[in-house]
């Protein structure tokens, strides 16, 4: 697969790291030149690695600094991991970090050998290959390295670049935290259906299937905007129009979402170090 690196080390193999590794292997990453470092690898991860011949937790002194090192550990463990990471990042290694809240400055300060650094903000639908990832590259990152990073993250969904690191906080607010907003919408629709007399189980099935199907329509018709899709299912004077009159009122859903996402972005700013 064009764009995949010749050698790679994955540090941290939880749900996100495991999904990435599986995608890379399916696309043709050479397992002989890849390895995984994780103090508590899951049984599924170990089975995946064993099937493909990927090394798991080899002695650090046997690992040659790779073309790309993907950092997928918990953000709070960066301090403890940094001394070992310094040894694994060579002069020509691209460091791709999916650590929430850890800035390029912090990553470079902790992993002092790092030159080219890319911050990535994926979201949880990545686990089913339908995620979206925001990327920011520092000035030392080459075009080829950006291409490598894009190929690596594309295995879990769409990839979008931002040209200012501060915009990663906005990406976090919109898509990083976004799945929770959709799940909460299902909760709210369920409770609203119950208020109309439906039992909880039926209301839940109706709400969930509606959101699932609507998402699939968006997925299958990327050329049509959400606004047009909404208009297509809204008959003048009909039931949908009556509900939208409430949701689209001056104090309706849009200003509430603006306020909610602003709060998420502000918290991302506060957590960034």
PDB file of C-alpha atoms in Angstrom:
ATOM      1  CA  UNK A   1       0.000   0.000   0.000  1.00  0.00           C
ATOM      2  CA  UNK A   2       1.563   3.305  -1.101  1.00  0.00           C
ATOM      3  CA  UNK A   3       2.249   5.619   1.799  1.00  0.00           C
ATOM      4  CA  UNK A   4       2.718   2.979   4.495  1.00  0.00           C
ATOM      5  CA  UNK A   5       6.125   3.274   6.160  1.00  0.00           C
ATOM      6  CA  UNK A   6       8.896   0.738   5.781  1.00  0.00           C
ATOM      7  CA  UNK A   7       9.175   0.361   9.559  1.00  0.00           C
ATOM      8  CA  UNK A   8       6.831   1.232  12.405  1.00  0.00           C
ATOM      9  CA  UNK A   9       6.572   1.020  16.183  1.00  0.00           C
ATOM     10  CA  UNK A  10       3.174   1.283  17.862  1.00  0.00           C
ATOM     11  CA  UNK A  11       3.394   2.342  21.506  1.00  0.00           C
ATOM     12  CA  UNK A  12       0.107   1.622  23.235  1.00  0.00           C
ATOM     13  CA  UNK A  13      -2.326  -0.905  21.804  1.00  0.00           C
ATOM     14  CA  UNK A  14      -5.694  -0.306  23.399  1.00  0.00           C
ATOM     15  CA  UNK A  15      -8.884  -0.157  21.336  1.00  0.00           C
ATOM     16  CA  UNK A  16      -7.638   2.664  19.119  1.00  0.00           C
ATOM     17  CA  UNK A  17      -4.134   1.272  18.721  1.00  0.00           C
ATOM     18  CA  UNK A  18      -5.484  -2.210  18.035  1.00  0.00           C
ATOM     19  CA  UNK A  19      -7.865  -0.889  15.367  1.00  0.00           C
ATOM     20  CA  UNK A  20      -4.991   0.946  13.716  1.00  0.00           C
ATOM     21  CA  UNK A  21      -2.711  -2.086  13.729  1.00  0.00           C
ATOM     22  CA  UNK A  22      -5.373  -4.318  12.215  1.00  0.00           C
ATOM     23  CA  UNK A  23      -6.016  -1.781   9.458  1.00  0.00           C
ATOM     24  CA  UNK A  24      -2.320  -1.404   8.673  1.00  0.00           C
ATOM     25  CA  UNK A  25      -1.784  -5.144   8.431  1.00  0.00           C
ATOM     26  CA  UNK A  26      -4.807  -5.541   6.156  1.00  0.00           C
ATOM     27  CA  UNK A  27      -3.356  -2.856   3.870  1.00  0.00           C
ATOM     28  CA  UNK A  28       0.003  -4.563   3.625  1.00  0.00           C
ATOM     29  CA  UNK A  29       2.231  -3.233   6.396  1.00  0.00           C
ATOM     30  CA  UNK A  30       5.268  -5.517   6.595  1.00  0.00           C
ATOM     31  CA  UNK A  31       4.872  -7.294   9.965  1.00  0.00           C
ATOM     32  CA  UNK A  32       8.559  -8.143  10.029  1.00  0.00           C
ATOM     33  CA  UNK A  33       9.443  -4.456  10.347  1.00  0.00           C
ATOM     34  CA  UNK A  34       6.702  -3.546  12.846  1.00  0.00           C
ATOM     35  CA  UNK A  35       6.420  -4.038  16.582  1.00  0.00           C
ATOM     36  CA  UNK A  36       4.066  -3.174  19.432  1.00  0.00           C
ATOM     37  CA  UNK A  37       4.973  -1.943  22.880  1.00  0.00           C
ATOM     38  CA  UNK A  38       2.265  -2.224  25.527  1.00  0.00           C
ATOM     39  CA  UNK A  39       2.697  -3.306  29.154  1.00  0.00           C
ATOM     40  CA  UNK A  40      -0.709  -5.003  29.215  1.00  0.00           C
ATOM     41  CA  UNK A  41      -1.561  -6.165  25.687  1.00  0.00           C
ATOM     42  CA  UNK A  42      -5.056  -7.607  25.379  1.00  0.00           C
ATOM     43  CA  UNK A  43      -5.641 -11.192  24.344  1.00  0.00           C
ATOM     44  CA  UNK A  44      -7.138  -9.966  21.066  1.00  0.00           C
ATOM     45  CA  UNK A  45      -4.077  -7.836  20.339  1.00  0.00           C
ATOM     46  CA  UNK A  46      -1.708 -10.681  21.108  1.00  0.00           C
ATOM     47  CA  UNK A  47      -3.705 -13.014  18.860  1.00  0.00           C
ATOM     48  CA  UNK A  48      -3.674 -10.462  16.024  1.00  0.00           C
ATOM     49  CA  UNK A  49       0.078  -9.984  16.372  1.00  0.00           C
ATOM     50  CA  UNK A  50       0.699 -13.722  16.512  1.00  0.00           C
ATOM     51  CA  UNK A  51      -1.338 -14.364  13.353  1.00  0.00           C
ATOM     52  CA  UNK A  52       0.735 -11.866  11.402  1.00  0.00           C
ATOM     53  CA  UNK A  53       4.096 -12.283  13.075  1.00  0.00           C
ATOM     54  CA  UNK A  54       4.289  -8.831  14.658  1.00  0.00           C
ATOM     55  CA  UNK A  55       6.634  -8.616  17.617  1.00  0.00           C
ATOM     56  CA  UNK A  56       5.045  -7.605  20.932  1.00  0.00           C
ATOM     57  CA  UNK A  57       7.241  -6.094  23.648  1.00  0.00           C
ATOM     58  CA  UNK A  58      10.642  -7.102  22.295  1.00  0.00           C
ATOM     59  CA  UNK A  59      13.675  -5.900  24.305  1.00  0.00           C
ATOM     60  CA  UNK A  60      14.051  -2.164  23.700  1.00  0.00           C
ATOM     61  CA  UNK A  61      17.717  -2.530  22.787  1.00  0.00           C
ATOM     62  CA  UNK A  62      16.717  -4.701  19.826  1.00  0.00           C
ATOM     63  CA  UNK A  63      14.462  -2.028  18.284  1.00  0.00           C
ATOM     64  CA  UNK A  64      15.987   0.166  15.609  1.00  0.00           C
ATOM     65  CA  UNK A  65      14.434   3.657  15.511  1.00  0.00           C
ATOM     66  CA  UNK A  66      11.630   3.258  12.959  1.00  0.00           C
ATOM     67  CA  UNK A  67      10.446   5.414  10.102  1.00  0.00           C
ATOM     68  CA  UNK A  68       7.280   6.135  12.087  1.00  0.00           C
ATOM     69  CA  UNK A  69       6.488   5.816  15.787  1.00  0.00           C
ATOM     70  CA  UNK A  70       2.784   6.033  16.644  1.00  0.00           C
ATOM     71  CA  UNK A  71       2.143   7.061  20.228  1.00  0.00           C
ATOM     72  CA  UNK A  72      -1.216   5.792  21.494  1.00  0.00           C
ATOM     73  CA  UNK A  73      -0.672   5.555  25.254  1.00  0.00           C
ATOM     74  CA  UNK A  74      -2.745   7.307  27.901  1.00  0.00           C
ATOM     75  CA  UNK A  75      -1.737  10.992  28.104  1.00  0.00           C
ATOM     76  CA  UNK A  76      -0.961  10.756  31.821  1.00  0.00           C
ATOM     77  CA  UNK A  77       1.678   8.086  31.182  1.00  0.00           C
ATOM     78  CA  UNK A  78       3.785  10.227  28.832  1.00  0.00           C
ATOM     79  CA  UNK A  79       6.122  11.401  31.598  1.00  0.00           C
ATOM     80  CA  UNK A  80       7.019   7.860  32.655  1.00  0.00           C
ATOM     81  CA  UNK A  81       7.343   6.588  29.094  1.00  0.00           C
ATOM     82  CA  UNK A  82       9.449   9.463  27.781  1.00  0.00           C
ATOM     83  CA  UNK A  83      12.947   8.097  28.622  1.00  0.00           C
ATOM     84  CA  UNK A  84      12.318   4.928  26.603  1.00  0.00           C
ATOM     85  CA  UNK A  85      10.646   6.872  23.793  1.00  0.00           C
ATOM     86  CA  UNK A  86      13.686   9.122  23.419  1.00  0.00           C
ATOM     87  CA  UNK A  87      15.741   6.030  22.526  1.00  0.00           C
ATOM     88  CA  UNK A  88      13.152   4.855  19.997  1.00  0.00           C
ATOM     89  CA  UNK A  89      12.849   8.131  18.082  1.00  0.00           C
ATOM     90  CA  UNK A  90      15.720   8.672  15.679  1.00  0.00           C
ATOM     91  CA  UNK A  91      16.719  11.760  13.734  1.00  0.00           C
ATOM     92  CA  UNK A  92      14.510  10.712  10.810  1.00  0.00           C
ATOM     93  CA  UNK A  93      11.616   9.194  12.775  1.00  0.00           C
ATOM     94  CA  UNK A  94       8.164  10.711  12.399  1.00  0.00           C
ATOM     95  CA  UNK A  95       6.343  10.865  15.738  1.00  0.00           C
ATOM     96  CA  UNK A  96       2.563  10.592  15.357  1.00  0.00           C
ATOM     97  CA  UNK A  97       0.745  11.247  18.631  1.00  0.00           C
ATOM     98  CA  UNK A  98      -2.912  10.586  19.363  1.00  0.00           C
ATOM     99  CA  UNK A  99      -2.506  11.733  22.961  1.00  0.00           C
ATOM    100  CA  UNK A 100      -5.359  14.107  23.757  1.00  0.00           C
ATOM    101  CA  UNK A 101      -4.237  17.408  25.189  1.00  0.00           C
ATOM    102  CA  UNK A 102      -0.509  16.954  24.608  1.00  0.00           C
ATOM    103  CA  UNK A 103       0.826  19.779  22.436  1.00  0.00           C
ATOM    104  CA  UNK A 104       3.688  19.562  19.977  1.00  0.00           C
ATOM    105  CA  UNK A 105       5.712  21.679  22.385  1.00  0.00           C
ATOM    106  CA  UNK A 106       5.129  19.232  25.243  1.00  0.00           C
ATOM    107  CA  UNK A 107       5.830  16.196  23.085  1.00  0.00           C
ATOM    108  CA  UNK A 108       9.095  17.728  21.848  1.00  0.00           C
ATOM    109  CA  UNK A 109      10.095  18.735  25.389  1.00  0.00           C
ATOM    110  CA  UNK A 110       9.463  15.261  26.818  1.00  0.00           C
ATOM    111  CA  UNK A 111      10.737  13.275  23.821  1.00  0.00           C
ATOM    112  CA  UNK A 112      13.779  15.408  23.114  1.00  0.00           C
ATOM    113  CA  UNK A 113      14.936  13.319  20.153  1.00  0.00           C
ATOM    114  CA  UNK A 114      11.718  14.063  18.239  1.00  0.00           C
ATOM    115  CA  UNK A 115      11.976  16.360  15.221  1.00  0.00           C
ATOM    116  CA  UNK A 116       8.986  15.756  12.932  1.00  0.00           C
ATOM    117  CA  UNK A 117       5.814  15.608  15.051  1.00  0.00           C
ATOM    118  CA  UNK A 118       2.180  15.180  14.038  1.00  0.00           C
ATOM    119  CA  UNK A 119      -0.760  15.488  16.423  1.00  0.00           C
ATOM    120  CA  UNK A 120      -3.806  13.400  15.569  1.00  0.00           C
ATOM    121  CA  UNK A 121      -7.313  13.589  17.014  1.00  0.00           C
ATOM    122  CA  UNK A 122      -9.361  10.529  15.974  1.00  0.00           C
ATOM    123  CA  UNK A 123     -12.777   9.605  17.351  1.00  0.00           C
ATOM    124  CA  UNK A 124     -14.349   6.376  18.564  1.00  0.00           C
ATOM    125  CA  UNK A 125     -16.082   5.319  15.301  1.00  0.00           C
ATOM    126  CA  UNK A 126     -12.507   4.542  14.246  1.00  0.00           C
ATOM    127  CA  UNK A 127     -13.050   1.164  15.913  1.00  0.00           C
ATOM    128  CA  UNK A 128     -15.431   0.241  13.056  1.00  0.00           C
ATOM    129  CA  UNK A 129     -13.483   2.007  10.311  1.00  0.00           C
ATOM    130  CA  UNK A 130     -15.866   4.967  10.193  1.00  0.00           C
ATOM    131  CA  UNK A 131     -13.939   7.521  12.219  1.00  0.00           C
ATOM    132  CA  UNK A 132     -12.563  10.902  11.279  1.00  0.00           C
ATOM    133  CA  UNK A 133      -9.162  12.219  12.356  1.00  0.00           C
ATOM    134  CA  UNK A 134      -7.900  15.772  12.521  1.00  0.00           C
ATOM    135  CA  UNK A 135      -4.151  16.175  11.902  1.00  0.00           C
ATOM    136  CA  UNK A 136      -1.618  18.930  12.547  1.00  0.00           C
ATOM    137  CA  UNK A 137       2.059  18.747  11.543  1.00  0.00           C
ATOM    138  CA  UNK A 138       4.912  20.837  12.888  1.00  0.00           C
ATOM    139  CA  UNK A 139       7.244  22.735  10.586  1.00  0.00           C
ATOM    140  CA  UNK A 140       9.882  19.984  10.650  1.00  0.00           C
ATOM    141  CA  UNK A 141       7.511  17.458   9.073  1.00  0.00           C
ATOM    142  CA  UNK A 142       8.156  16.764   5.386  1.00  0.00           C
ATOM    143  CA  UNK A 143       5.549  16.261   2.690  1.00  0.00           C
ATOM    144  CA  UNK A 144       6.423  12.559   2.517  1.00  0.00           C
ATOM    145  CA  UNK A 145       5.971  12.206   6.258  1.00  0.00           C
ATOM    146  CA  UNK A 146       2.576  13.897   6.050  1.00  0.00           C
ATOM    147  CA  UNK A 147       1.660  11.432   3.317  1.00  0.00           C
ATOM    148  CA  UNK A 148       2.723   8.540   5.558  1.00  0.00           C
ATOM    149  CA  UNK A 149       0.644   9.859   8.457  1.00  0.00           C
ATOM    150  CA  UNK A 150      -2.391  10.322   6.250  1.00  0.00           C
ATOM    151  CA  UNK A 151      -2.101   6.758   4.929  1.00  0.00           C
ATOM    152  CA  UNK A 152      -1.762   5.396   8.464  1.00  0.00           C
ATOM    153  CA  UNK A 153      -4.789   7.241   9.844  1.00  0.00           C
ATOM    154  CA  UNK A 154      -6.971   6.693   6.772  1.00  0.00           C
ATOM    155  CA  UNK A 155      -7.348   3.021   7.724  1.00  0.00           C
ATOM    156  CA  UNK A 156      -9.805   4.075  10.451  1.00  0.00           C
ATOM    157  CA  UNK A 157     -11.783   6.597   8.407  1.00  0.00           C
ATOM    158  CA  UNK A 158     -11.544  10.078   6.959  1.00  0.00           C
ATOM    159  CA  UNK A 159      -8.548  12.381   7.502  1.00  0.00           C
ATOM    160  CA  UNK A 160      -8.615  16.172   7.679  1.00  0.00           C
ATOM    161  CA  UNK A 161      -5.657  18.536   8.108  1.00  0.00           C
ATOM    162  CA  UNK A 162      -5.587  21.824  10.039  1.00  0.00           C
ATOM    163  CA  UNK A 163      -2.840  24.396   9.560  1.00  0.00           C
ATOM    164  CA  UNK A 164      -2.898  25.777  13.114  1.00  0.00           C
ATOM    165  CA  UNK A 165      -2.357  23.617  16.172  1.00  0.00           C
ATOM    166  CA  UNK A 166      -4.987  25.557  18.127  1.00  0.00           C
ATOM    167  CA  UNK A 167      -7.608  24.246  15.703  1.00  0.00           C
ATOM    168  CA  UNK A 168      -7.042  20.735  17.068  1.00  0.00           C
ATOM    169  CA  UNK A 169      -9.072  21.922  20.071  1.00  0.00           C
ATOM    170  CA  UNK A 170     -11.947  22.780  17.732  1.00  0.00           C
ATOM    171  CA  UNK A 171     -11.610  19.371  16.063  1.00  0.00           C
ATOM    172  CA  UNK A 172     -11.813  17.817  19.527  1.00  0.00           C
ATOM    173  CA  UNK A 173     -15.015  19.729  20.254  1.00  0.00           C
ATOM    174  CA  UNK A 174     -16.729  18.822  16.979  1.00  0.00           C
ATOM    175  CA  UNK A 175     -15.640  15.282  16.110  1.00  0.00           C
ATOM    176  CA  UNK A 176     -13.481  14.029  18.967  1.00  0.00           C
ATOM    177  CA  UNK A 177     -16.303  14.437  21.485  1.00  0.00           C
ATOM    178  CA  UNK A 178     -19.031  14.371  18.835  1.00  0.00           C
ATOM    179  CA  UNK A 179     -20.057  10.696  19.069  1.00  0.00           C
ATOM    180  CA  UNK A 180     -21.256  11.324  22.628  1.00  0.00           C
ATOM    181  CA  UNK A 181     -23.574  14.059  21.356  1.00  0.00           C
ATOM    182  CA  UNK A 182     -25.145  11.648  18.878  1.00  0.00           C
ATOM    183  CA  UNK A 183     -25.591   8.964  21.529  1.00  0.00           C
ATOM    184  CA  UNK A 184     -27.218  11.534  23.800  1.00  0.00           C
ATOM    185  CA  UNK A 185     -29.567  12.497  20.974  1.00  0.00           C
ATOM    186  CA  UNK A 186     -30.747   8.878  20.913  1.00  0.00           C
ATOM    187  CA  UNK A 187     -31.300   9.038  24.678  1.00  0.00           C
ATOM    188  CA  UNK A 188     -33.313  12.254  24.346  1.00  0.00           C
ATOM    189  CA  UNK A 189     -35.425  10.919  21.474  1.00  0.00           C
ATOM    190  CA  UNK A 190     -36.126   7.792  23.509  1.00  0.00           C
ATOM    191  CA  UNK A 191     -37.323   9.791  26.510  1.00  0.00           C
ATOM    192  CA  UNK A 192     -39.410  12.048  24.264  1.00  0.00           C
ATOM    193  CA  UNK A 193     -41.039   8.977  22.722  1.00  0.00           C
ATOM    194  CA  UNK A 194     -41.819   7.640  26.183  1.00  0.00           C
ATOM    195  CA  UNK A 195     -43.461  10.958  27.032  1.00  0.00           C
ATOM    196  CA  UNK A 196     -45.773  10.358  24.055  1.00  0.00           C
ATOM    197  CA  UNK A 197     -46.832   6.979  25.436  1.00  0.00           C
ATOM    198  CA  UNK A 198     -44.362   4.527  23.855  1.00  0.00           C
ATOM    199  CA  UNK A 199     -42.745   1.983  26.135  1.00  0.00           C
ATOM    200  CA  UNK A 200     -39.038   2.469  26.740  1.00  0.00           C
ATOM    201  CA  UNK A 201     -37.846  -0.493  24.689  1.00  0.00           C
ATOM    202  CA  UNK A 202     -39.838   0.454  21.597  1.00  0.00           C
ATOM    203  CA  UNK A 203     -38.965   4.141  21.882  1.00  0.00           C
ATOM    204  CA  UNK A 204     -35.298   3.175  22.160  1.00  0.00           C
ATOM    205  CA  UNK A 205     -35.411   0.936  19.100  1.00  0.00           C
ATOM    206  CA  UNK A 206     -37.166   3.616  17.056  1.00  0.00           C
ATOM    207  CA  UNK A 207     -34.690   6.326  18.080  1.00  0.00           C
ATOM    208  CA  UNK A 208     -31.609   4.171  17.588  1.00  0.00           C
ATOM    209  CA  UNK A 209     -32.637   2.830  14.190  1.00  0.00           C
ATOM    210  CA  UNK A 210     -33.541   6.336  13.017  1.00  0.00           C
ATOM    211  CA  UNK A 211     -30.109   7.717  13.887  1.00  0.00           C
ATOM    212  CA  UNK A 212     -28.355   4.672  12.418  1.00  0.00           C
ATOM    213  CA  UNK A 213     -30.270   4.958   9.162  1.00  0.00           C
ATOM    214  CA  UNK A 214     -29.865   8.710   8.891  1.00  0.00           C
ATOM    215  CA  UNK A 215     -26.119   8.356   9.380  1.00  0.00           C
ATOM    216  CA  UNK A 216     -26.017   5.762   6.622  1.00  0.00           C
ATOM    217  CA  UNK A 217     -27.839   8.153   4.270  1.00  0.00           C
ATOM    218  CA  UNK A 218     -25.209  10.788   4.987  1.00  0.00           C
ATOM    219  CA  UNK A 219     -22.455   8.241   4.403  1.00  0.00           C
ATOM    220  CA  UNK A 220     -23.841   7.005   1.097  1.00  0.00           C
ATOM    221  CA  UNK A 221     -24.551  10.467  -0.312  1.00  0.00           C
ATOM    222  CA  UNK A 222     -21.515  12.634   0.533  1.00  0.00           C
ATOM    223  CA  UNK A 223     -22.237  15.085  -2.298  1.00  0.00           C
ATOM    224  CA  UNK A 224     -25.555  16.171  -0.758  1.00  0.00           C
ATOM    225  CA  UNK A 225     -25.388  18.520   2.202  1.00  0.00           C
ATOM    226  CA  UNK A 226     -27.134  17.771   5.478  1.00  0.00           C
ATOM    227  CA  UNK A 227     -29.268  20.848   4.894  1.00  0.00           C
ATOM    228  CA  UNK A 228     -30.557  19.505   1.578  1.00  0.00           C
ATOM    229  CA  UNK A 229     -31.171  16.049   3.041  1.00  0.00           C
ATOM    230  CA  UNK A 230     -33.187  17.698   5.815  1.00  0.00           C
ATOM    231  CA  UNK A 231     -35.230  19.686   3.326  1.00  0.00           C
ATOM    232  CA  UNK A 232     -35.871  16.545   1.275  1.00  0.00           C
ATOM    233  CA  UNK A 233     -37.691  14.887   4.182  1.00  0.00           C
ATOM    234  CA  UNK A 234     -39.592  17.982   5.331  1.00  0.00           C
ATOM    235  CA  UNK A 235     -43.011  18.506   3.791  1.00  0.00           C
ATOM    236  CA  UNK A 236     -44.402  22.051   4.171  1.00  0.00           C
ATOM    237  CA  UNK A 237     -46.948  22.115   6.946  1.00  0.00           C
ATOM    238  CA  UNK A 238     -46.246  18.511   7.902  1.00  0.00           C
ATOM    239  CA  UNK A 239     -45.200  16.777  11.099  1.00  0.00           C
ATOM    240  CA  UNK A 240     -41.464  17.140  10.483  1.00  0.00           C
ATOM    241  CA  UNK A 241     -41.877  20.864   9.835  1.00  0.00           C
ATOM    242  CA  UNK A 242     -43.741  21.217  13.131  1.00  0.00           C
ATOM    243  CA  UNK A 243     -40.881  19.610  15.054  1.00  0.00           C
ATOM    244  CA  UNK A 244     -38.224  21.593  13.180  1.00  0.00           C
ATOM    245  CA  UNK A 245     -40.017  24.832  14.023  1.00  0.00           C
ATOM    246  CA  UNK A 246     -39.126  24.093  17.642  1.00  0.00           C
ATOM    247  CA  UNK A 247     -35.597  22.818  16.989  1.00  0.00           C
ATOM    248  CA  UNK A 248     -34.732  25.700  14.645  1.00  0.00           C
ATOM    249  CA  UNK A 249     -36.192  28.462  16.815  1.00  0.00           C
ATOM    250  CA  UNK A 250     -33.998  31.288  18.073  1.00  0.00           C
ATOM    251  CA  UNK A 251     -33.482  29.399  21.337  1.00  0.00           C
ATOM    252  CA  UNK A 252     -33.443  25.979  19.670  1.00  0.00           C
ATOM    253  CA  UNK A 253     -30.779  23.424  18.889  1.00  0.00           C
ATOM    254  CA  UNK A 254     -28.238  25.546  16.990  1.00  0.00           C
ATOM    255  CA  UNK A 255     -27.415  28.026  19.783  1.00  0.00           C
ATOM    256  CA  UNK A 256     -27.355  25.140  22.256  1.00  0.00           C
ATOM    257  CA  UNK A 257     -24.825  23.252  20.127  1.00  0.00           C
ATOM    258  CA  UNK A 258     -22.716  26.389  19.690  1.00  0.00           C
ATOM    259  CA  UNK A 259     -22.615  26.772  23.468  1.00  0.00           C
ATOM    260  CA  UNK A 260     -21.878  23.089  24.039  1.00  0.00           C
ATOM    261  CA  UNK A 261     -19.022  22.928  21.523  1.00  0.00           C
ATOM    262  CA  UNK A 262     -17.536  26.146  22.867  1.00  0.00           C
ATOM    263  CA  UNK A 263     -17.474  24.537  26.313  1.00  0.00           C
ATOM    264  CA  UNK A 264     -15.779  21.437  24.900  1.00  0.00           C
ATOM    265  CA  UNK A 265     -13.162  23.513  23.089  1.00  0.00           C
ATOM    266  CA  UNK A 266     -12.470  25.580  26.202  1.00  0.00           C
ATOM    267  CA  UNK A 267     -11.941  22.437  28.231  1.00  0.00           C
ATOM    268  CA  UNK A 268      -9.586  21.120  25.556  1.00  0.00           C
ATOM    269  CA  UNK A 269      -7.607  24.357  25.807  1.00  0.00           C
ATOM    270  CA  UNK A 270      -7.433  24.017  29.589  1.00  0.00           C
ATOM    271  CA  UNK A 271      -6.208  20.427  29.325  1.00  0.00           C
ATOM    272  CA  UNK A 272      -3.596  21.180  26.654  1.00  0.00           C
ATOM    273  CA  UNK A 273      -0.052  21.320  27.967  1.00  0.00           C
TER     274      UNK A 273
END
